[in-house]
Amino acid sequence: VVSIGDFLTLDSLNSHISNESLLGKSKSPFWRDMESGKEAWGEFERGIGSHNAKRHITFGNHERRAWYHEDANPEVQNLLTGPLVCLFEDHGFTHSDYGEYWFLGGVGFIHAPLNKLAKTMGGETRNNILNRMVFDLVRGHDHNEYTQPLSKFGPIGHVTLVGLGCALPHGHIESYAQHALNGWSWGVKELIIQGGRITDAAWVSMLELERRYG
Ligand SMILES: [Fe+2]
C-alpha cells in the first residue's frame, strides 16, 4: 500500500492564508488536523484487517507544511514533525521526503517531481514529464488519473507515467481549486509491477470502492 502524499491537508499550517485574515480565523488548529489523521488511519486499519502489507508514504507538499512551519518558528522544532512522523510510523508506514524518489520493484514513486530549481512540477504537461523520465513513475499532486506511456529510443521501448488521482470523496474539490481547470479523479489504483515496469494499472473509483466495501 503506497500513499502518494498529501494524506493530511494540514490546513492549520496553511501559509497562503494569513492567520489575521477573515478566512485565516476559521483555520482549524494543528491538533485537530492530527485527530482527523488518526481517525483516517483508524478507518484504514479497519479496512485492511489482518492483511500484512508493506506500507509507505511519499510525503506531499501538505505534509511539508509542518517542516516549513518549524523552519519559520525554530522554538517549535520537532513539536509538529515529531508527532506527524509518529502518526504514520504507528501505522507501519515508512516515508520518503518531499521530492525524493522511492522505488518499489524498480518503479519510482513520488508526490511530484521537482525541476532543476527544485520547484514542484505541478502545472507541467504530462509529455514534459515523460520526456525527462528514465524509469516508470507513479505520481500524485495533480489529482488527475491517467496511465500514459511514451516511446523511447532503443531496447527500453517506452516509459510509463501513472497519475493516481486523489482519495477525496467523489466529486470533492478543495476550495483553492474550485472554478479552476482541474479534471480531478477520485479513487485508487491497483498496479502490477513486473521486471521493473508497470504492466497493469487498474483504476478503481471512489464510487466503485463504496459499492464494493460500503
Ligand atoms: Fe500536492
JSON list of C-alpha atoms and ligand atoms in Angstrom, two decimals:
[
{"chain": "A", "resi": 1, "resn": "VAL", "atom": "CA", "xyz": [0.00, 0.00, 0.00]},
{"chain": "A", "resi": 2, "resn": "VAL", "atom": "CA", "xyz": [1.51, 3.28, -1.11]},
{"chain": "A", "resi": 3, "resn": "SER", "atom": "CA", "xyz": [0.07, 6.66, -0.25]},
{"chain": "A", "resi": 4, "resn": "ILE", "atom": "CA", "xyz": [1.36, 9.26, -2.68]},
{"chain": "A", "resi": 5, "resn": "GLY", "atom": "CA", "xyz": [1.23, 12.03, -0.06]},
{"chain": "A", "resi": 6, "resn": "ASP", "atom": "CA", "xyz": [-0.96, 14.96, 0.96]},
{"chain": "A", "resi": 7, "resn": "PHE", "atom": "CA", "xyz": [-2.62, 12.41, 3.21]},
{"chain": "A", "resi": 8, "resn": "LEU", "atom": "CA", "xyz": [-3.09, 15.30, 5.65]},
{"chain": "A", "resi": 9, "resn": "THR", "atom": "CA", "xyz": [-4.05, 18.70, 4.27]},
{"chain": "A", "resi": 10, "resn": "LEU", "atom": "CA", "xyz": [-2.74, 20.47, 7.39]},
{"chain": "A", "resi": 11, "resn": "ASP", "atom": "CA", "xyz": [-5.00, 23.49, 6.84]},
{"chain": "A", "resi": 12, "resn": "SER", "atom": "CA", "xyz": [-3.83, 24.70, 10.24]},
{"chain": "A", "resi": 13, "resn": "LEU", "atom": "CA", "xyz": [-0.38, 25.43, 8.79]},
{"chain": "A", "resi": 14, "resn": "ASN", "atom": "CA", "xyz": [-1.57, 26.93, 5.51]},
{"chain": "A", "resi": 15, "resn": "SER", "atom": "CA", "xyz": [0.80, 29.84, 4.93]},
{"chain": "A", "resi": 16, "resn": "HIS", "atom": "CA", "xyz": [-1.06, 31.23, 1.88]},
{"chain": "A", "resi": 17, "resn": "ILE", "atom": "CA", "xyz": [-3.95, 32.35, 4.06]},
{"chain": "A", "resi": 18, "resn": "SER", "atom": "CA", "xyz": [-2.67, 34.60, 6.83]},
{"chain": "A", "resi": 19, "resn": "ASN", "atom": "CA", "xyz": [-3.95, 33.94, 10.33]},
{"chain": "A", "resi": 20, "resn": "GLU", "atom": "CA", "xyz": [-5.16, 37.55, 10.58]},
{"chain": "A", "resi": 21, "resn": "SER", "atom": "CA", "xyz": [-7.49, 37.33, 7.57]},
{"chain": "A", "resi": 22, "resn": "LEU", "atom": "CA", "xyz": [-11.19, 36.51, 7.80]},
{"chain": "A", "resi": 23, "resn": "LEU", "atom": "CA", "xyz": [-10.57, 33.13, 6.21]},
{"chain": "A", "resi": 24, "resn": "GLY", "atom": "CA", "xyz": [-7.50, 32.61, 8.38]},
{"chain": "A", "resi": 25, "resn": "LYS", "atom": "CA", "xyz": [-9.51, 32.92, 11.58]},
{"chain": "A", "resi": 26, "resn": "SER", "atom": "CA", "xyz": [-11.54, 29.86, 10.60]},
{"chain": "A", "resi": 27, "resn": "LYS", "atom": "CA", "xyz": [-8.47, 27.61, 10.32]},
{"chain": "A", "resi": 28, "resn": "SER", "atom": "CA", "xyz": [-8.61, 24.52, 12.47]},
{"chain": "A", "resi": 29, "resn": "PRO", "atom": "CA", "xyz": [-5.79, 24.07, 14.99]},
{"chain": "A", "resi": 30, "resn": "PHE", "atom": "CA", "xyz": [-2.96, 21.61, 14.34]},
{"chain": "A", "resi": 31, "resn": "TRP", "atom": "CA", "xyz": [-4.15, 19.13, 16.97]},
{"chain": "A", "resi": 32, "resn": "ARG", "atom": "CA", "xyz": [-7.47, 18.83, 15.15]},
{"chain": "A", "resi": 33, "resn": "ASP", "atom": "CA", "xyz": [-5.67, 18.03, 11.89]},
{"chain": "A", "resi": 34, "resn": "MET", "atom": "CA", "xyz": [-3.81, 15.30, 13.75]},
{"chain": "A", "resi": 35, "resn": "GLU", "atom": "CA", "xyz": [-7.05, 13.94, 15.26]},
{"chain": "A", "resi": 36, "resn": "SER", "atom": "CA", "xyz": [-8.50, 13.85, 11.76]},
{"chain": "A", "resi": 37, "resn": "GLY", "atom": "CA", "xyz": [-5.42, 11.93, 10.58]},
{"chain": "A", "resi": 38, "resn": "LYS", "atom": "CA", "xyz": [-5.76, 9.41, 13.41]},
{"chain": "A", "resi": 39, "resn": "GLU", "atom": "CA", "xyz": [-9.40, 8.88, 12.53]},
{"chain": "A", "resi": 40, "resn": "ALA", "atom": "CA", "xyz": [-8.50, 8.29, 8.87]},
{"chain": "A", "resi": 41, "resn": "TRP", "atom": "CA", "xyz": [-5.84, 5.72, 9.81]},
{"chain": "A", "resi": 42, "resn": "GLY", "atom": "CA", "xyz": [-8.37, 4.03, 12.10]},
{"chain": "A", "resi": 43, "resn": "GLU", "atom": "CA", "xyz": [-10.62, 3.53, 9.07]},
{"chain": "A", "resi": 44, "resn": "PHE", "atom": "CA", "xyz": [-7.65, 2.26, 7.04]},
{"chain": "A", "resi": 45, "resn": "GLU", "atom": "CA", "xyz": [-6.81, -0.31, 9.75]},
{"chain": "A", "resi": 46, "resn": "ARG", "atom": "CA", "xyz": [-10.44, -1.40, 9.89]},
{"chain": "A", "resi": 47, "resn": "GLY", "atom": "CA", "xyz": [-10.43, -1.96, 6.13]},
{"chain": "A", "resi": 48, "resn": "ILE", "atom": "CA", "xyz": [-7.08, -3.71, 5.81]},
{"chain": "A", "resi": 49, "resn": "GLY", "atom": "CA", "xyz": [-7.82, -6.02, 8.75]},
{"chain": "A", "resi": 50, "resn": "SER", "atom": "CA", "xyz": [-5.25, -8.77, 9.13]},
{"chain": "A", "resi": 51, "resn": "HIS", "atom": "CA", "xyz": [-3.62, -8.28, 5.70]},
{"chain": "A", "resi": 52, "resn": "ASN", "atom": "CA", "xyz": [0.09, -7.87, 6.18]},
{"chain": "A", "resi": 53, "resn": "ALA", "atom": "CA", "xyz": [1.02, -5.31, 3.52]},
{"chain": "A", "resi": 54, "resn": "LYS", "atom": "CA", "xyz": [4.17, -3.29, 3.12]},
{"chain": "A", "resi": 55, "resn": "ARG", "atom": "CA", "xyz": [3.21, 0.35, 3.70]},
{"chain": "A", "resi": 56, "resn": "HIS", "atom": "CA", "xyz": [4.85, 3.53, 2.51]},
{"chain": "A", "resi": 57, "resn": "ILE", "atom": "CA", "xyz": [4.02, 7.20, 2.04]},
{"chain": "A", "resi": 58, "resn": "THR", "atom": "CA", "xyz": [5.83, 9.69, -0.18]},
{"chain": "A", "resi": 59, "resn": "PHE", "atom": "CA", "xyz": [5.28, 12.95, 1.67]},
{"chain": "A", "resi": 60, "resn": "GLY", "atom": "CA", "xyz": [3.47, 15.70, -0.22]},
{"chain": "A", "resi": 61, "resn": "ASN", "atom": "CA", "xyz": [3.59, 19.48, -0.11]},
{"chain": "A", "resi": 62, "resn": "HIS", "atom": "CA", "xyz": [0.86, 19.48, 2.52]},
{"chain": "A", "resi": 63, "resn": "GLU", "atom": "CA", "xyz": [2.85, 17.33, 4.96]},
{"chain": "A", "resi": 64, "resn": "ARG", "atom": "CA", "xyz": [5.84, 19.56, 4.14]},
{"chain": "A", "resi": 65, "resn": "ARG", "atom": "CA", "xyz": [3.95, 22.47, 5.69]},
{"chain": "A", "resi": 66, "resn": "ALA", "atom": "CA", "xyz": [4.94, 21.11, 9.12]},
{"chain": "A", "resi": 67, "resn": "TRP", "atom": "CA", "xyz": [8.65, 21.37, 8.25]},
{"chain": "A", "resi": 68, "resn": "TYR", "atom": "CA", "xyz": [8.18, 24.87, 6.81]},
{"chain": "A", "resi": 69, "resn": "HIS", "atom": "CA", "xyz": [6.34, 26.00, 9.92]},
{"chain": "A", "resi": 70, "resn": "GLU", "atom": "CA", "xyz": [9.10, 24.73, 12.19]},
{"chain": "A", "resi": 71, "resn": "ASP", "atom": "CA", "xyz": [11.70, 26.38, 10.00]},
{"chain": "A", "resi": 72, "resn": "ALA", "atom": "CA", "xyz": [9.93, 29.73, 10.40]},
{"chain": "A", "resi": 73, "resn": "ASN", "atom": "CA", "xyz": [9.37, 29.18, 14.13]},
{"chain": "A", "resi": 74, "resn": "PRO", "atom": "CA", "xyz": [12.53, 27.43, 15.41]},
{"chain": "A", "resi": 75, "resn": "GLU", "atom": "CA", "xyz": [11.29, 27.27, 19.01]},
{"chain": "A", "resi": 76, "resn": "VAL", "atom": "CA", "xyz": [8.78, 24.56, 17.99]},
{"chain": "A", "resi": 77, "resn": "GLN", "atom": "CA", "xyz": [11.37, 22.36, 16.29]},
{"chain": "A", "resi": 78, "resn": "ASN", "atom": "CA", "xyz": [10.13, 18.76, 16.22]},
{"chain": "A", "resi": 79, "resn": "LEU", "atom": "CA", "xyz": [6.86, 19.60, 18.03]},
{"chain": "A", "resi": 80, "resn": "LEU", "atom": "CA", "xyz": [4.91, 19.26, 14.79]},
{"chain": "A", "resi": 81, "resn": "THR", "atom": "CA", "xyz": [7.04, 16.97, 12.64]},
{"chain": "A", "resi": 82, "resn": "GLY", "atom": "CA", "xyz": [7.68, 14.58, 15.53]},
{"chain": "A", "resi": 83, "resn": "PRO", "atom": "CA", "xyz": [4.01, 13.66, 16.10]},
{"chain": "A", "resi": 84, "resn": "LEU", "atom": "CA", "xyz": [3.39, 13.82, 12.35]},
{"chain": "A", "resi": 85, "resn": "VAL", "atom": "CA", "xyz": [6.04, 11.21, 11.52]},
{"chain": "A", "resi": 86, "resn": "CYS", "atom": "CA", "xyz": [4.90, 9.10, 14.50]},
{"chain": "A", "resi": 87, "resn": "LEU", "atom": "CA", "xyz": [1.34, 9.15, 13.18]},
{"chain": "A", "resi": 88, "resn": "PHE", "atom": "CA", "xyz": [2.50, 7.32, 10.05]},
{"chain": "A", "resi": 89, "resn": "GLU", "atom": "CA", "xyz": [5.04, 5.09, 11.78]},
{"chain": "A", "resi": 90, "resn": "ASP", "atom": "CA", "xyz": [2.43, 3.98, 14.32]},
{"chain": "A", "resi": 91, "resn": "HIS", "atom": "CA", "xyz": [0.50, 2.50, 11.41]},
{"chain": "A", "resi": 92, "resn": "GLY", "atom": "CA", "xyz": [3.53, 0.77, 9.95]},
{"chain": "A", "resi": 93, "resn": "PHE", "atom": "CA", "xyz": [4.29, 3.32, 7.24]},
{"chain": "A", "resi": 94, "resn": "THR", "atom": "CA", "xyz": [7.80, 4.18, 6.20]},
{"chain": "A", "resi": 95, "resn": "HIS", "atom": "CA", "xyz": [8.14, 7.53, 4.46]},
{"chain": "A", "resi": 96, "resn": "SER", "atom": "CA", "xyz": [10.22, 9.36, 1.90]},
{"chain": "A", "resi": 97, "resn": "ASP", "atom": "CA", "xyz": [10.75, 13.11, 1.94]},
{"chain": "A", "resi": 98, "resn": "TYR", "atom": "CA", "xyz": [9.13, 15.57, -0.41]},
{"chain": "A", "resi": 99, "resn": "GLY", "atom": "CA", "xyz": [10.91, 15.49, -3.76]},
{"chain": "A", "resi": 100, "resn": "GLU", "atom": "CA", "xyz": [12.65, 12.18, -3.08]},
{"chain": "A", "resi": 101, "resn": "TYR", "atom": "CA", "xyz": [12.06, 9.21, -5.40]},
{"chain": "A", "resi": 102, "resn": "TRP", "atom": "CA", "xyz": [11.11, 6.00, -3.66]},
{"chain": "A", "resi": 103, "resn": "PHE", "atom": "CA", "xyz": [11.44, 2.75, -5.58]},
{"chain": "A", "resi": 104, "resn": "LEU", "atom": "CA", "xyz": [9.33, -0.37, -5.49]},
{"chain": "A", "resi": 105, "resn": "GLY", "atom": "CA", "xyz": [10.28, -3.13, -7.90]},
{"chain": "A", "resi": 106, "resn": "GLY", "atom": "CA", "xyz": [12.30, -0.63, -9.96]},
{"chain": "A", "resi": 107, "resn": "VAL", "atom": "CA", "xyz": [9.37, 1.78, -10.37]},
{"chain": "A", "resi": 108, "resn": "GLY", "atom": "CA", "xyz": [9.66, 5.27, -8.89]},
{"chain": "A", "resi": 109, "resn": "PHE", "atom": "CA", "xyz": [7.03, 6.80, -6.63]},
{"chain": "A", "resi": 110, "resn": "ILE", "atom": "CA", "xyz": [6.96, 10.49, -5.86]},
{"chain": "A", "resi": 111, "resn": "HIS", "atom": "CA", "xyz": [4.34, 13.03, -4.82]},
{"chain": "A", "resi": 112, "resn": "ALA", "atom": "CA", "xyz": [5.50, 15.39, -7.57]},
{"chain": "A", "resi": 113, "resn": "PRO", "atom": "CA", "xyz": [8.81, 15.54, -9.45]},
{"chain": "A", "resi": 114, "resn": "LEU", "atom": "CA", "xyz": [10.97, 18.63, -8.91]},
{"chain": "A", "resi": 115, "resn": "ASN", "atom": "CA", "xyz": [12.55, 20.69, -11.68]},
{"chain": "A", "resi": 116, "resn": "LYS", "atom": "CA", "xyz": [16.14, 21.98, -11.93]},
{"chain": "A", "resi": 117, "resn": "LEU", "atom": "CA", "xyz": [15.33, 24.76, -9.47]},
{"chain": "A", "resi": 118, "resn": "ALA", "atom": "CA", "xyz": [13.90, 22.24, -7.00]},
{"chain": "A", "resi": 119, "resn": "LYS", "atom": "CA", "xyz": [10.41, 23.61, -7.65]},
{"chain": "A", "resi": 120, "resn": "THR", "atom": "CA", "xyz": [7.40, 21.32, -7.92]},
{"chain": "A", "resi": 121, "resn": "MET", "atom": "CA", "xyz": [6.50, 20.28, -11.46]},
{"chain": "A", "resi": 122, "resn": "GLY", "atom": "CA", "xyz": [2.81, 20.82, -10.87]},
{"chain": "A", "resi": 123, "resn": "GLY", "atom": "CA", "xyz": [1.45, 22.52, -13.95]},
{"chain": "A", "resi": 124, "resn": "GLU", "atom": "CA", "xyz": [3.70, 20.78, -16.47]},
{"chain": "A", "resi": 125, "resn": "THR", "atom": "CA", "xyz": [2.15, 18.77, -19.28]},
{"chain": "A", "resi": 126, "resn": "ARG", "atom": "CA", "xyz": [2.41, 15.01, -18.98]},
{"chain": "A", "resi": 127, "resn": "ASN", "atom": "CA", "xyz": [4.61, 14.90, -22.06]},
{"chain": "A", "resi": 128, "resn": "ASN", "atom": "CA", "xyz": [7.05, 17.32, -20.45]},
{"chain": "A", "resi": 129, "resn": "ILE", "atom": "CA", "xyz": [7.40, 14.92, -17.53]},
{"chain": "A", "resi": 130, "resn": "LEU", "atom": "CA", "xyz": [7.54, 11.86, -19.79]},
{"chain": "A", "resi": 131, "resn": "ASN", "atom": "CA", "xyz": [10.29, 13.42, -21.93]},
{"chain": "A", "resi": 132, "resn": "ARG", "atom": "CA", "xyz": [12.52, 13.59, -18.86]},
{"chain": "A", "resi": 133, "resn": "MET", "atom": "CA", "xyz": [11.68, 10.19, -17.41]},
{"chain": "A", "resi": 134, "resn": "VAL", "atom": "CA", "xyz": [14.19, 7.35, -17.50]},
{"chain": "A", "resi": 135, "resn": "PHE", "atom": "CA", "xyz": [12.12, 4.88, -15.44]},
{"chain": "A", "resi": 136, "resn": "ASP", "atom": "CA", "xyz": [8.42, 4.22, -14.88]},
{"chain": "A", "resi": 137, "resn": "LEU", "atom": "CA", "xyz": [6.95, 6.70, -12.47]},
{"chain": "A", "resi": 138, "resn": "VAL", "atom": "CA", "xyz": [3.89, 6.93, -10.25]},
{"chain": "A", "resi": 139, "resn": "ARG", "atom": "CA", "xyz": [2.93, 10.40, -9.09]},
{"chain": "A", "resi": 140, "resn": "GLY", "atom": "CA", "xyz": [0.25, 12.40, -7.28]},
{"chain": "A", "resi": 141, "resn": "HIS", "atom": "CA", "xyz": [-0.29, 16.12, -6.68]},
{"chain": "A", "resi": 142, "resn": "ASP", "atom": "CA", "xyz": [-2.21, 16.93, -9.87]},
{"chain": "A", "resi": 143, "resn": "HIS", "atom": "CA", "xyz": [-5.29, 14.96, -8.68]},
{"chain": "A", "resi": 144, "resn": "ASN", "atom": "CA", "xyz": [-5.67, 13.52, -12.19]},
{"chain": "A", "resi": 145, "resn": "GLU", "atom": "CA", "xyz": [-5.86, 9.85, -13.02]},
{"chain": "A", "resi": 146, "resn": "TYR", "atom": "CA", "xyz": [-4.04, 8.59, -16.13]},
{"chain": "A", "resi": 147, "resn": "THR", "atom": "CA", "xyz": [-1.70, 5.91, -17.41]},
{"chain": "A", "resi": 148, "resn": "GLN", "atom": "CA", "xyz": [0.44, 7.30, -20.20]},
{"chain": "A", "resi": 149, "resn": "PRO", "atom": "CA", "xyz": [3.36, 5.63, -21.97]},
{"chain": "A", "resi": 150, "resn": "LEU", "atom": "CA", "xyz": [5.93, 7.43, -24.11]},
{"chain": "A", "resi": 151, "resn": "SER", "atom": "CA", "xyz": [8.12, 5.58, -26.60]},
{"chain": "A", "resi": 152, "resn": "LYS", "atom": "CA", "xyz": [11.87, 5.82, -26.12]},
{"chain": "A", "resi": 153, "resn": "PHE", "atom": "CA", "xyz": [14.75, 5.01, -28.44]},
{"chain": "A", "resi": 154, "resn": "GLY", "atom": "CA", "xyz": [16.35, 1.64, -28.02]},
{"chain": "A", "resi": 155, "resn": "PRO", "atom": "CA", "xyz": [15.54, -1.52, -26.14]},
{"chain": "A", "resi": 156, "resn": "ILE", "atom": "CA", "xyz": [13.77, 0.24, -23.25]},
{"chain": "A", "resi": 157, "resn": "GLY", "atom": "CA", "xyz": [10.73, 0.60, -25.55]},
{"chain": "A", "resi": 158, "resn": "HIS", "atom": "CA", "xyz": [8.77, 3.05, -23.50]},
{"chain": "A", "resi": 159, "resn": "VAL", "atom": "CA", "xyz": [8.36, 4.53, -20.04]},
{"chain": "A", "resi": 160, "resn": "THR", "atom": "CA", "xyz": [5.00, 4.84, -18.33]},
{"chain": "A", "resi": 161, "resn": "LEU", "atom": "CA", "xyz": [3.73, 7.71, -16.22]},
{"chain": "A", "resi": 162, "resn": "VAL", "atom": "CA", "xyz": [0.88, 6.92, -13.86]},
{"chain": "A", "resi": 163, "resn": "GLY", "atom": "CA", "xyz": [-1.19, 9.63, -12.18]},
{"chain": "A", "resi": 164, "resn": "LEU", "atom": "CA", "xyz": [-3.05, 8.42, -9.13]},
{"chain": "A", "resi": 165, "resn": "GLY", "atom": "CA", "xyz": [-5.86, 10.96, -8.89]},
{"chain": "A", "resi": 166, "resn": "CYS", "atom": "CA", "xyz": [-6.86, 11.64, -5.29]},
{"chain": "A", "resi": 167, "resn": "ALA", "atom": "CA", "xyz": [-8.59, 9.77, -2.49]},
{"chain": "A", "resi": 168, "resn": "LEU", "atom": "CA", "xyz": [-11.06, 12.51, -1.54]},
{"chain": "A", "resi": 169, "resn": "PRO", "atom": "CA", "xyz": [-14.80, 11.76, -1.56]},
{"chain": "A", "resi": 170, "resn": "HIS", "atom": "CA", "xyz": [-16.21, 11.51, -5.09]},
{"chain": "A", "resi": 171, "resn": "GLY", "atom": "CA", "xyz": [-16.74, 14.95, -6.59]},
{"chain": "A", "resi": 172, "resn": "HIS", "atom": "CA", "xyz": [-14.99, 16.86, -3.80]},
{"chain": "A", "resi": 173, "resn": "ILE", "atom": "CA", "xyz": [-12.73, 19.67, -5.00]},
{"chain": "A", "resi": 174, "resn": "GLU", "atom": "CA", "xyz": [-10.73, 21.58, -2.40]},
{"chain": "A", "resi": 175, "resn": "SER", "atom": "CA", "xyz": [-11.73, 25.24, -2.11]},
{"chain": "A", "resi": 176, "resn": "TYR", "atom": "CA", "xyz": [-8.44, 26.52, -3.56]},
{"chain": "A", "resi": 177, "resn": "ALA", "atom": "CA", "xyz": [-9.07, 24.70, -6.84]},
{"chain": "A", "resi": 178, "resn": "GLN", "atom": "CA", "xyz": [-12.73, 25.49, -7.33]},
{"chain": "A", "resi": 179, "resn": "HIS", "atom": "CA", "xyz": [-13.59, 27.18, -10.63]},
{"chain": "A", "resi": 180, "resn": "ALA", "atom": "CA", "xyz": [-10.08, 26.35, -11.86]},
{"chain": "A", "resi": 181, "resn": "LEU", "atom": "CA", "xyz": [-9.16, 23.98, -14.66]},
{"chain": "A", "resi": 182, "resn": "ASN", "atom": "CA", "xyz": [-8.98, 20.71, -12.78]},
{"chain": "A", "resi": 183, "resn": "GLY", "atom": "CA", "xyz": [-10.36, 17.41, -14.14]},
{"chain": "A", "resi": 184, "resn": "TRP", "atom": "CA", "xyz": [-9.84, 15.76, -10.76]},
{"chain": "A", "resi": 185, "resn": "SER", "atom": "CA", "xyz": [-10.29, 12.00, -10.38]},
{"chain": "A", "resi": 186, "resn": "TRP", "atom": "CA", "xyz": [-11.33, 10.33, -7.14]},
{"chain": "A", "resi": 187, "resn": "GLY", "atom": "CA", "xyz": [-10.21, 6.79, -6.45]},
{"chain": "A", "resi": 188, "resn": "VAL", "atom": "CA", "xyz": [-7.22, 4.45, -6.12]},
{"chain": "A", "resi": 189, "resn": "LYS", "atom": "CA", "xyz": [-5.05, 2.43, -8.49]},
{"chain": "A", "resi": 190, "resn": "GLU", "atom": "CA", "xyz": [-4.15, -1.23, -8.40]},
{"chain": "A", "resi": 191, "resn": "LEU", "atom": "CA", "xyz": [-0.73, -1.54, -10.00]},
{"chain": "A", "resi": 192, "resn": "ILE", "atom": "CA", "xyz": [1.11, -4.63, -11.11]},
{"chain": "A", "resi": 193, "resn": "ILE", "atom": "CA", "xyz": [4.89, -4.24, -11.42]},
{"chain": "A", "resi": 194, "resn": "GLN", "atom": "CA", "xyz": [6.99, -6.83, -13.20]},
{"chain": "A", "resi": 195, "resn": "GLY", "atom": "CA", "xyz": [10.61, -6.64, -14.33]},
{"chain": "A", "resi": 196, "resn": "GLY", "atom": "CA", "xyz": [10.92, -3.03, -13.18]},
{"chain": "A", "resi": 197, "resn": "ARG", "atom": "CA", "xyz": [7.93, -1.92, -15.25]},
{"chain": "A", "resi": 198, "resn": "ILE", "atom": "CA", "xyz": [4.30, -1.09, -14.64]},
{"chain": "A", "resi": 199, "resn": "THR", "atom": "CA", "xyz": [2.46, -3.78, -16.57]},
{"chain": "A", "resi": 200, "resn": "ASP", "atom": "CA", "xyz": [-1.08, -3.07, -15.27]},
{"chain": "A", "resi": 201, "resn": "ALA", "atom": "CA", "xyz": [-2.72, 0.00, -13.78]},
{"chain": "A", "resi": 202, "resn": "ALA", "atom": "CA", "xyz": [-6.36, -0.53, -12.92]},
{"chain": "A", "resi": 203, "resn": "TRP", "atom": "CA", "xyz": [-8.37, 2.48, -11.83]},
{"chain": "A", "resi": 204, "resn": "VAL", "atom": "CA", "xyz": [-10.97, 1.95, -9.10]},
{"chain": "A", "resi": 205, "resn": "SER", "atom": "CA", "xyz": [-13.16, 4.98, -8.48]},
{"chain": "A", "resi": 206, "resn": "MET", "atom": "CA", "xyz": [-14.37, 6.04, -5.05]},
{"chain": "A", "resi": 207, "resn": "LEU", "atom": "CA", "xyz": [-17.91, 5.20, -6.20]},
{"chain": "A", "resi": 208, "resn": "GLU", "atom": "CA", "xyz": [-16.82, 1.65, -7.07]},
{"chain": "A", "resi": 209, "resn": "LEU", "atom": "CA", "xyz": [-14.93, 1.32, -3.77]},
{"chain": "A", "resi": 210, "resn": "GLU", "atom": "CA", "xyz": [-18.06, 2.37, -1.93]},
{"chain": "A", "resi": 211, "resn": "ARG", "atom": "CA", "xyz": [-20.16, -0.11, -3.88]},
{"chain": "A", "resi": 212, "resn": "ARG", "atom": "CA", "xyz": [-17.71, -2.92, -3.09]},
{"chain": "A", "resi": 213, "resn": "TYR", "atom": "CA", "xyz": [-16.93, -2.21, 0.53]},
{"chain": "A", "resi": 214, "resn": "GLY", "atom": "CA", "xyz": [-19.57, 0.23, 1.79]},
{"chain": "B", "resi": 1, "resn": "FE", "atom": "FE", "xyz": [0.32, 18.02, -3.52]}
]
